[in-house]
mmCIF file of C-alpha atoms and ligand atoms in Angstrom:
data_model
loop_
_atom_site.group_PDB
_atom_site.id
_atom_site.type_symbol
_atom_site.label_atom_id
_atom_site.label_comp_id
_atom_site.label_asym_id
_atom_site.label_seq_id
_atom_site.Cartn_x
_atom_site.Cartn_y
_atom_site.Cartn_z
ATOM 1 C CA MET A 1 -30.170 -50.007 17.760
ATOM 2 C CA ASN A 2 -32.091 -50.532 14.530
ATOM 3 C CA ASP A 3 -35.322 -48.669 14.230
ATOM 4 C CA THR A 4 -37.471 -51.707 13.996
ATOM 5 C CA LEU A 5 -35.979 -53.437 17.147
ATOM 6 C CA GLN A 6 -36.345 -50.082 18.875
ATOM 7 C CA ARG A 7 -39.943 -49.737 18.097
ATOM 8 C CA LEU A 8 -40.622 -53.456 18.953
ATOM 9 C CA THR A 9 -38.664 -52.961 22.227
ATOM 10 C CA ALA A 10 -40.880 -49.931 23.289
ATOM 11 C CA ALA A 11 -44.043 -52.171 22.665
ATOM 12 C CA VAL A 12 -42.775 -54.931 24.635
ATOM 13 C CA ASP A 13 -41.823 -52.771 27.518
ATOM 14 C CA ARG A 14 -45.293 -51.186 27.593
ATOM 15 C CA GLU A 15 -47.143 -54.569 27.414
ATOM 16 C CA LEU A 16 -44.736 -56.085 30.150
ATOM 17 C CA LEU A 17 -46.388 -53.580 32.777
ATOM 18 C CA ALA A 18 -49.850 -53.708 31.460
ATOM 19 C CA GLY A 19 -52.072 -55.276 34.092
ATOM 20 C CA ILE A 20 -49.657 -55.165 37.042
ATOM 21 C CA ASP A 21 -50.298 -52.551 39.628
ATOM 22 C CA PRO A 22 -47.393 -51.603 41.932
ATOM 23 C CA GLN A 23 -49.830 -50.062 44.377
ATOM 24 C CA LYS A 24 -51.748 -53.266 44.840
ATOM 25 C CA GLY A 25 -49.400 -54.814 47.524
ATOM 26 C CA THR A 26 -45.970 -56.125 47.817
ATOM 27 C CA LEU A 27 -46.342 -59.078 45.409
ATOM 28 C CA GLU A 28 -47.425 -56.978 42.280
ATOM 29 C CA ALA A 29 -44.865 -54.293 43.407
ATOM 30 C CA ALA A 30 -41.918 -56.774 43.077
ATOM 31 C CA MET A 31 -43.274 -58.362 39.845
ATOM 32 C CA HIS A 32 -43.507 -54.653 38.581
ATOM 33 C CA TYR A 33 -40.064 -53.914 39.647
ATOM 34 C CA ALA A 34 -38.462 -56.908 38.075
ATOM 35 C CA LEU A 35 -40.111 -56.231 34.643
ATOM 36 C CA MET A 36 -39.494 -52.594 34.726
ATOM 37 C CA VAL A 37 -35.647 -52.969 35.032
ATOM 38 C CA SER A 38 -34.921 -53.057 31.476
ATOM 39 C CA GLY A 39 -33.081 -55.973 29.814
ATOM 40 C CA LYS A 40 -32.299 -56.558 26.147
ATOM 41 C CA ARG A 41 -35.803 -58.316 25.620
ATOM 42 C CA LEU A 42 -33.961 -60.685 23.206
ATOM 43 C CA ARG A 43 -36.745 -63.444 23.607
ATOM 44 C CA PRO A 44 -39.813 -61.207 22.527
ATOM 45 C CA LEU A 45 -37.632 -59.460 19.826
ATOM 46 C CA LEU A 46 -36.800 -62.830 18.306
ATOM 47 C CA PHE A 47 -40.511 -63.855 18.339
ATOM 48 C CA LEU A 48 -41.662 -60.562 17.021
ATOM 49 C CA THR A 49 -38.982 -59.946 14.315
ATOM 50 C CA LEU A 50 -39.707 -63.358 12.838
ATOM 51 C CA LEU A 51 -43.391 -62.543 12.565
ATOM 52 C CA GLU A 52 -42.324 -59.260 10.673
ATOM 53 C CA ALA A 53 -39.912 -61.353 8.461
ATOM 54 C CA CYS A 54 -43.012 -63.278 7.682
ATOM 55 C CA ARG A 55 -45.028 -60.026 6.834
ATOM 56 C CA LEU A 56 -47.414 -60.774 9.667
ATOM 57 C CA GLU A 57 -48.717 -57.998 11.892
ATOM 58 C CA ALA A 58 -46.402 -58.724 14.830
ATOM 59 C CA LEU A 59 -47.745 -56.300 17.414
ATOM 60 C CA ARG A 60 -51.193 -58.189 17.378
ATOM 61 C CA HIS A 61 -48.966 -60.645 19.394
ATOM 62 C CA VAL A 62 -47.272 -58.430 21.695
ATOM 63 C CA GLY A 63 -49.017 -60.386 24.717
ATOM 64 C CA LEU A 64 -47.308 -63.636 23.487
ATOM 65 C CA ALA A 65 -44.026 -61.814 23.168
ATOM 66 C CA SER A 66 -44.014 -60.289 26.537
ATOM 67 C CA ALA A 67 -45.034 -63.955 27.984
ATOM 68 C CA LEU A 68 -41.620 -65.073 26.722
ATOM 69 C CA GLU A 69 -39.698 -62.209 28.545
ATOM 70 C CA ILE A 70 -42.014 -62.678 31.667
ATOM 71 C CA ILE A 71 -40.736 -66.354 31.760
ATOM 72 C CA HIS A 72 -37.208 -65.280 31.345
ATOM 73 C CA THR A 73 -37.649 -62.717 34.240
ATOM 74 C CA TYR A 74 -38.979 -65.423 36.519
ATOM 75 C CA SER A 75 -36.058 -67.551 35.734
ATOM 76 C CA LEU A 76 -33.553 -64.612 36.558
ATOM 77 C CA ILE A 77 -35.403 -63.825 40.027
ATOM 78 C CA HIS A 78 -35.164 -67.554 41.052
ATOM 79 C CA ASP A 79 -31.493 -67.906 39.804
ATOM 80 C CA ASP A 80 -30.265 -64.779 41.687
ATOM 81 C CA LEU A 81 -31.656 -66.092 45.010
ATOM 82 C CA PRO A 82 -28.995 -67.076 47.753
ATOM 83 C CA VAL A 83 -30.010 -70.730 47.311
ATOM 84 C CA MET A 84 -29.118 -70.578 43.881
ATOM 85 C CA ASP A 85 -26.432 -68.073 42.428
ATOM 86 C CA ASP A 86 -26.766 -65.644 45.069
ATOM 87 C CA ASP A 87 -26.450 -62.273 43.254
ATOM 88 C CA ASP A 88 -27.262 -58.762 44.524
ATOM 89 C CA LEU A 89 -27.245 -56.963 41.163
ATOM 90 C CA ARG A 90 -29.216 -57.744 38.086
ATOM 91 C CA ARG A 91 -29.253 -55.530 35.007
ATOM 92 C CA GLY A 92 -27.477 -52.894 37.070
ATOM 93 C CA MET A 93 -30.144 -52.804 39.927
ATOM 94 C CA PRO A 94 -30.585 -54.757 43.157
ATOM 95 C CA THR A 95 -31.950 -58.164 42.670
ATOM 96 C CA VAL A 96 -35.519 -58.732 43.700
ATOM 97 C CA HIS A 97 -34.829 -60.508 46.956
ATOM 98 C CA LYS A 98 -32.311 -57.558 47.935
ATOM 99 C CA LYS A 99 -35.003 -54.945 47.128
ATOM 100 C CA PHE A 100 -37.904 -56.900 48.729
ATOM 101 C CA SER A 101 -37.112 -60.247 50.537
ATOM 102 C CA GLU A 102 -36.264 -63.751 49.534
ATOM 103 C CA ALA A 103 -39.713 -64.902 50.294
ATOM 104 C CA VAL A 104 -41.376 -62.097 48.108
ATOM 105 C CA ALA A 105 -38.808 -62.983 45.429
ATOM 106 C CA LEU A 106 -39.666 -66.760 45.302
ATOM 107 C CA LEU A 107 -43.268 -65.695 45.148
ATOM 108 C CA ALA A 108 -42.763 -63.124 42.547
ATOM 109 C CA GLY A 109 -41.082 -65.654 40.226
ATOM 110 C CA ASP A 110 -43.805 -68.248 40.595
ATOM 111 C CA THR A 111 -46.535 -65.602 39.824
ATOM 112 C CA LEU A 112 -44.751 -64.212 36.823
ATOM 113 C CA LEU A 113 -44.605 -67.749 35.557
ATOM 114 C CA THR A 114 -48.229 -68.212 35.911
ATOM 115 C CA PHE A 115 -48.790 -64.507 34.563
ATOM 116 C CA ALA A 116 -47.119 -65.648 31.457
ATOM 117 C CA LEU A 117 -49.149 -68.546 31.111
ATOM 118 C CA GLU A 118 -52.327 -66.527 31.481
ATOM 119 C CA LYS A 119 -51.029 -64.309 28.679
ATOM 120 C CA ILE A 120 -50.344 -67.176 26.326
ATOM 121 C CA ALA A 121 -53.912 -68.640 27.122
ATOM 122 C CA ALA A 122 -55.301 -65.261 26.105
ATOM 123 C CA ALA A 123 -53.486 -64.990 22.716
ATOM 124 C CA PRO A 124 -55.699 -63.768 19.845
ATOM 125 C CA LEU A 125 -55.250 -67.080 18.024
ATOM 126 C CA PRO A 126 -57.385 -69.952 17.232
ATOM 127 C CA PRO A 127 -57.586 -72.562 20.397
ATOM 128 C CA GLY A 128 -55.432 -74.974 18.514
ATOM 129 C CA GLN A 129 -52.460 -72.748 17.816
ATOM 130 C CA VAL A 130 -52.759 -71.621 21.471
ATOM 131 C CA VAL A 131 -52.456 -75.100 22.859
ATOM 132 C CA GLU A 132 -49.603 -75.655 20.435
ATOM 133 C CA ILE A 133 -47.751 -72.759 21.553
ATOM 134 C CA MET A 134 -48.596 -73.469 25.235
ATOM 135 C CA GLY A 135 -47.209 -76.902 24.648
ATOM 136 C CA ILE A 136 -43.940 -75.804 22.989
ATOM 137 C CA VAL A 137 -43.295 -73.105 25.613
ATOM 138 C CA THR A 138 -43.880 -75.123 28.617
ATOM 139 C CA ARG A 139 -41.734 -78.037 27.249
ATOM 140 C CA CYS A 140 -38.925 -75.679 26.651
ATOM 141 C CA ILE A 141 -38.895 -74.400 30.227
ATOM 142 C CA GLY A 142 -39.822 -77.600 32.160
ATOM 143 C CA LYS A 143 -38.228 -80.840 33.332
ATOM 144 C CA GLU A 144 -36.773 -81.262 29.816
ATOM 145 C CA GLY A 145 -35.710 -77.674 29.341
ATOM 146 C CA MET A 146 -34.762 -74.637 31.337
ATOM 147 C CA ALA A 147 -35.551 -75.883 34.772
ATOM 148 C CA GLN A 148 -33.693 -79.174 34.156
ATOM 149 C CA GLY A 149 -30.730 -76.991 32.843
ATOM 150 C CA GLN A 150 -30.832 -75.083 35.957
ATOM 151 C CA ALA A 151 -30.812 -78.379 38.185
ATOM 152 C CA LEU A 152 -27.824 -79.809 36.329
ATOM 153 C CA ASP A 153 -25.985 -76.500 36.657
ATOM 154 C CA LEU A 154 -26.472 -76.476 40.367
ATOM 155 C CA GLU A 155 -25.027 -80.178 40.497
ATOM 156 C CA PHE A 156 -22.141 -79.093 38.039
ATOM 157 C CA ARG A 157 -18.862 -80.401 39.685
ATOM 158 C CA GLY A 158 -16.397 -79.729 36.829
ATOM 159 C CA GLU A 159 -17.307 -82.501 34.261
ATOM 160 C CA ALA A 160 -16.465 -80.630 30.983
ATOM 161 C CA GLY A 161 -18.752 -83.044 28.984
ATOM 162 C CA ALA A 162 -21.736 -81.687 30.812
ATOM 163 C CA ILE A 163 -21.418 -78.191 29.776
ATOM 164 C CA ALA A 164 -23.041 -78.165 26.387
ATOM 165 C CA VAL A 165 -25.944 -80.082 27.748
ATOM 166 C CA ILE A 166 -26.511 -77.512 30.417
ATOM 167 C CA HIS A 167 -26.205 -74.688 27.901
ATOM 168 C CA ARG A 168 -28.733 -76.450 25.586
ATOM 169 C CA LEU A 169 -31.274 -76.884 28.490
ATOM 170 C CA LYS A 170 -30.617 -73.868 30.493
ATOM 171 C CA THR A 171 -30.562 -71.214 27.860
ATOM 172 C CA ALA A 172 -30.981 -72.640 24.122
ATOM 173 C CA GLU A 173 -34.219 -74.161 24.825
ATOM 174 C CA LEU A 174 -36.191 -70.866 25.615
ATOM 175 C CA VAL A 175 -34.421 -69.439 22.556
ATOM 176 C CA LYS A 176 -35.811 -72.277 20.538
ATOM 177 C CA GLY A 177 -39.133 -71.977 21.859
ATOM 178 C CA SER A 178 -39.441 -68.162 21.257
ATOM 179 C CA LEU A 179 -38.723 -68.835 17.498
ATOM 180 C CA LEU A 180 -41.057 -72.002 17.248
ATOM 181 C CA ALA A 181 -43.875 -69.983 18.910
ATOM 182 C CA ALA A 182 -43.533 -67.538 15.937
ATOM 183 C CA ALA A 183 -43.379 -70.520 13.723
ATOM 184 C CA VAL A 184 -46.902 -71.620 14.888
ATOM 185 C CA VAL A 185 -48.343 -68.143 14.450
ATOM 186 C CA ALA A 186 -46.888 -68.190 11.126
ATOM 187 C CA GLY A 187 -48.166 -71.620 9.852
ATOM 188 C CA PHE A 188 -44.731 -73.057 9.246
ATOM 189 C CA ASP A 189 -44.924 -76.742 8.036
ATOM 190 C CA PRO A 190 -42.981 -79.322 9.904
ATOM 191 C CA GLY A 191 -39.865 -79.142 7.638
ATOM 192 C CA ARG A 192 -39.610 -75.450 8.274
ATOM 193 C CA ARG A 193 -40.087 -75.890 11.931
ATOM 194 C CA ARG A 194 -37.252 -78.247 11.955
ATOM 195 C CA LEU A 195 -34.884 -75.854 10.329
ATOM 196 C CA LEU A 196 -36.081 -73.079 12.666
ATOM 197 C CA GLU A 197 -35.621 -75.368 15.601
ATOM 198 C CA GLN A 198 -31.927 -76.000 14.393
ATOM 199 C CA ALA A 199 -31.400 -72.221 14.098
ATOM 200 C CA GLY A 200 -32.833 -71.706 17.498
ATOM 201 C CA ILE A 201 -30.497 -74.190 19.247
ATOM 202 C CA ALA A 202 -27.321 -72.767 17.403
ATOM 203 C CA LEU A 203 -28.313 -69.323 18.337
ATOM 204 C CA GLY A 204 -29.015 -70.272 21.946
ATOM 205 C CA LEU A 205 -25.784 -72.164 22.386
ATOM 206 C CA GLY A 206 -23.821 -69.428 20.760
ATOM 207 C CA PHE A 207 -25.711 -66.824 23.001
ATOM 208 C CA GLN A 208 -24.814 -68.764 26.144
ATOM 209 C CA LEU A 209 -21.073 -69.078 25.044
ATOM 210 C CA ALA A 210 -21.118 -65.144 24.381
ATOM 211 C CA ASP A 211 -22.410 -64.832 28.052
ATOM 212 C CA ASP A 212 -19.564 -67.042 29.261
ATOM 213 C CA LEU A 213 -16.978 -64.889 27.259
ATOM 214 C CA LEU A 214 -18.571 -61.745 28.859
ATOM 215 C CA ASP A 215 -18.074 -63.176 32.193
ATOM 216 C CA VAL A 216 -14.427 -63.540 31.824
ATOM 217 C CA THR A 217 -13.811 -60.422 29.656
ATOM 218 C CA GLY A 218 -16.643 -58.001 30.203
ATOM 219 C CA ASP A 219 -17.039 -54.810 32.112
ATOM 220 C CA GLU A 220 -19.287 -55.114 35.246
ATOM 221 C CA GLN A 221 -20.734 -51.676 34.848
ATOM 222 C CA GLN A 222 -21.866 -52.402 31.260
ATOM 223 C CA VAL A 223 -23.121 -55.985 31.951
ATOM 224 C CA GLY A 224 -24.941 -54.836 35.183
ATOM 225 C CA LYS A 225 -24.138 -57.819 37.326
ATOM 226 C CA LYS A 226 -21.278 -59.266 39.301
ATOM 227 C CA LEU A 227 -18.842 -61.073 36.985
ATOM 228 C CA ARG A 228 -16.127 -63.493 37.438
ATOM 229 C CA LYS A 229 -17.769 -65.319 39.951
ATOM 230 C CA ASP A 230 -17.028 -68.616 38.066
ATOM 231 C CA GLY A 231 -13.780 -69.592 39.565
ATOM 232 C CA GLY A 232 -13.098 -73.179 40.971
ATOM 233 C CA ASN A 233 -15.243 -75.729 39.364
ATOM 234 C CA ARG A 234 -18.597 -74.607 40.435
ATOM 235 C CA SER A 235 -19.805 -73.020 37.214
ATOM 236 C CA PRO A 236 -20.158 -74.499 33.727
ATOM 237 C CA ASN A 237 -18.501 -71.493 32.111
ATOM 238 C CA ALA A 238 -17.053 -72.909 28.939
ATOM 239 C CA VAL A 239 -14.116 -70.391 28.827
ATOM 240 C CA LEU A 240 -12.811 -71.955 31.885
ATOM 241 C CA TYR A 241 -12.582 -75.383 30.349
ATOM 242 C CA PHE A 242 -11.814 -74.732 26.703
ATOM 243 C CA GLY A 243 -10.236 -71.440 26.718
ATOM 244 C CA LEU A 244 -10.948 -67.986 24.919
ATOM 245 C CA GLU A 245 -9.966 -69.005 21.479
ATOM 246 C CA ALA A 246 -11.804 -72.185 21.327
ATOM 247 C CA VAL A 247 -15.045 -70.465 22.734
ATOM 248 C CA ARG A 248 -14.593 -67.533 20.211
ATOM 249 C CA ALA A 249 -14.276 -70.095 17.404
ATOM 250 C CA SER A 250 -17.535 -71.895 18.713
ATOM 251 C CA ILE A 251 -19.496 -68.851 18.743
ATOM 252 C CA ASP A 252 -18.349 -68.074 15.078
ATOM 253 C CA GLY A 253 -19.523 -71.645 14.264
ATOM 254 C CA TYR A 254 -22.886 -71.309 15.756
ATOM 255 C CA TYR A 255 -23.395 -67.905 14.116
ATOM 256 C CA ARG A 256 -22.585 -69.426 10.800
ATOM 257 C CA GLU A 257 -24.841 -72.375 11.575
ATOM 258 C CA ALA A 258 -27.769 -70.177 12.620
ATOM 259 C CA GLY A 259 -27.432 -68.058 9.533
ATOM 260 C CA GLU A 260 -27.193 -70.975 7.147
ATOM 261 C CA ARG A 261 -30.580 -72.343 8.602
ATOM 262 C CA ILE A 262 -32.406 -68.999 8.427
ATOM 263 C CA ALA A 263 -30.980 -68.548 4.902
ATOM 264 C CA GLU A 264 -32.431 -72.008 3.885
ATOM 265 C CA LEU A 265 -35.704 -70.746 5.250
ATOM 266 C CA GLY A 266 -35.616 -67.852 2.809
ATOM 267 C CA ILE A 267 -35.578 -65.404 5.832
ATOM 268 C CA ASP A 268 -33.783 -62.299 4.878
ATOM 269 C CA PHE A 269 -35.138 -59.602 7.021
ATOM 270 C CA PRO A 270 -32.275 -57.106 8.213
ATOM 271 C CA PRO A 271 -33.754 -56.536 11.735
ATOM 272 C CA PHE A 272 -33.968 -60.182 12.396
ATOM 273 C CA LEU A 273 -30.426 -60.891 11.214
ATOM 274 C CA ALA A 274 -29.039 -57.967 13.083
ATOM 275 C CA LEU A 275 -30.723 -59.318 16.345
ATOM 276 C CA MET A 276 -29.066 -62.682 15.718
ATOM 277 C CA ARG A 277 -25.725 -61.031 15.254
ATOM 278 C CA SER A 278 -26.126 -58.786 18.360
ATOM 279 C CA MET A 279 -26.838 -61.835 20.449
ATOM 280 C CA LEU A 280 -23.505 -63.703 19.627
ATOM 281 C CA TYR A 281 -21.301 -60.619 19.289
ATOM 282 C CA ARG A 282 -22.042 -58.368 22.432
ATOM 283 C CA SER A 283 -20.570 -56.387 25.127
ATOM 284 C CA GLN A 284 -23.559 -56.555 27.563
HETATM 285 C C1 GRG B 301 -34.646 -70.996 38.091
HETATM 286 C C2 GRG B 301 -36.072 -72.252 36.642
HETATM 287 C C3 GRG B 301 -34.914 -71.489 36.810
HETATM 288 C C4 GRG B 301 -34.046 -71.247 35.717
HETATM 289 C C5 GRG B 301 -32.934 -70.405 35.736
HETATM 290 C C6 GRG B 301 -32.080 -68.933 32.923
HETATM 291 C C7 GRG B 301 -31.632 -69.374 33.988
HETATM 292 C C8 GRG B 301 -32.164 -70.644 34.480
HETATM 293 C C9 GRG B 301 -30.725 -68.752 34.838
HETATM 294 C C10 GRG B 301 -30.236 -67.412 34.597
HETATM 295 C C11 GRG B 301 -28.948 -67.238 34.687
HETATM 296 C C12 GRG B 301 -28.282 -67.506 33.350
HETATM 297 C C13 GRG B 301 -26.821 -67.012 33.122
HETATM 298 C C14 GRG B 301 -28.746 -68.044 32.510
HETATM 299 C C15 GRG B 301 -28.364 -68.336 31.104
HETATM 300 C C16 GRG B 301 -29.135 -67.715 30.106
HETATM 301 C C17 GRG B 301 -28.720 -66.215 30.004
HETATM 302 C C18 GRG B 301 -27.408 -65.779 29.322
HETATM 303 C C19 GRG B 301 -29.475 -65.263 30.796
HETATM 304 C C20 GRG B 301 -29.356 -63.751 30.657
HETATM 305 O O1 GRG B 301 -30.056 -63.601 29.722
HETATM 306 P P1 GRG B 301 -30.102 -61.980 28.780
HETATM 307 O O2 GRG B 301 -28.550 -61.776 28.468
HETATM 308 O O3 GRG B 301 -30.459 -60.982 30.170
HETATM 309 O O4 GRG B 301 -30.971 -61.968 27.872
HETATM 310 P P2 GRG B 301 -31.128 -59.653 30.033
HETATM 311 O O5 GRG B 301 -31.022 -59.111 31.504
HETATM 312 O O6 GRG B 301 -30.804 -58.737 28.964
HETATM 313 O O7 GRG B 301 -32.486 -60.065 29.985
#
């Protein structure tokens, strides 16, 4: 991994666990466990590398960055529950409900969400910017964002036309929100925010297609979760509906589109570009 990405990942990992004491009881132990099991930290890295691309002191905002990862972690805990995707493994480790219990997993997910909102509220920014970021992030994860995407995913019964909508809501909205939060910190005007939003959606859609591709072609050890559960018509995995070649071509298309928008913004920061590439062309 690139030095900048490594440095920022280490800072995010430290910040994620700050303020959570696993000795304080089961709830904090479960929150700590979920955050400690290391993921790729893509959403905070997008946020922080974009700030660095704008020559800002990114680590001043590591609390905000960690809030994005904490929200993502809450969604994974709930997604893994038996009433949703019913997974025993996540990031190569037992899922939170397997390690603790379903009730604790539900509560840990809820509490991580509120913990993330506390962190956004405490960001070292003028109140107007904090409110703006809170609005962006909550919209991206709520009834017109990630949670709605998950609801549509659960209801999915093989309608190929619904797949792009589910991907957009379930995955791309939080990717977009992570970039737009950085745009607020960096003071982007509406035109630049619009370009960034387009880049974020393309990146998020390409990222979800890469996830679908990995589900079909990936290695379970490397990915750290059970793969190929997507048989039948229960899962909106694009590969099952459109085939490997079409999905690979779409990923290339989204990569090109995201790259063009970022170039239009004049962003030419190698760690940010490397991160974008790693999201769409990955083996885990
Ligand atoms: C329960 C409200 C609620 C939402 C759940 C995000 C989500 C919606 C479900 C998780 C399952 C899933 C496959 C979501 C699509 C997004 C995605 C590819 C998540 C995996 O993200 P990575 O690859 O994971 O960034 P790591 O482990 O690296 O953090």
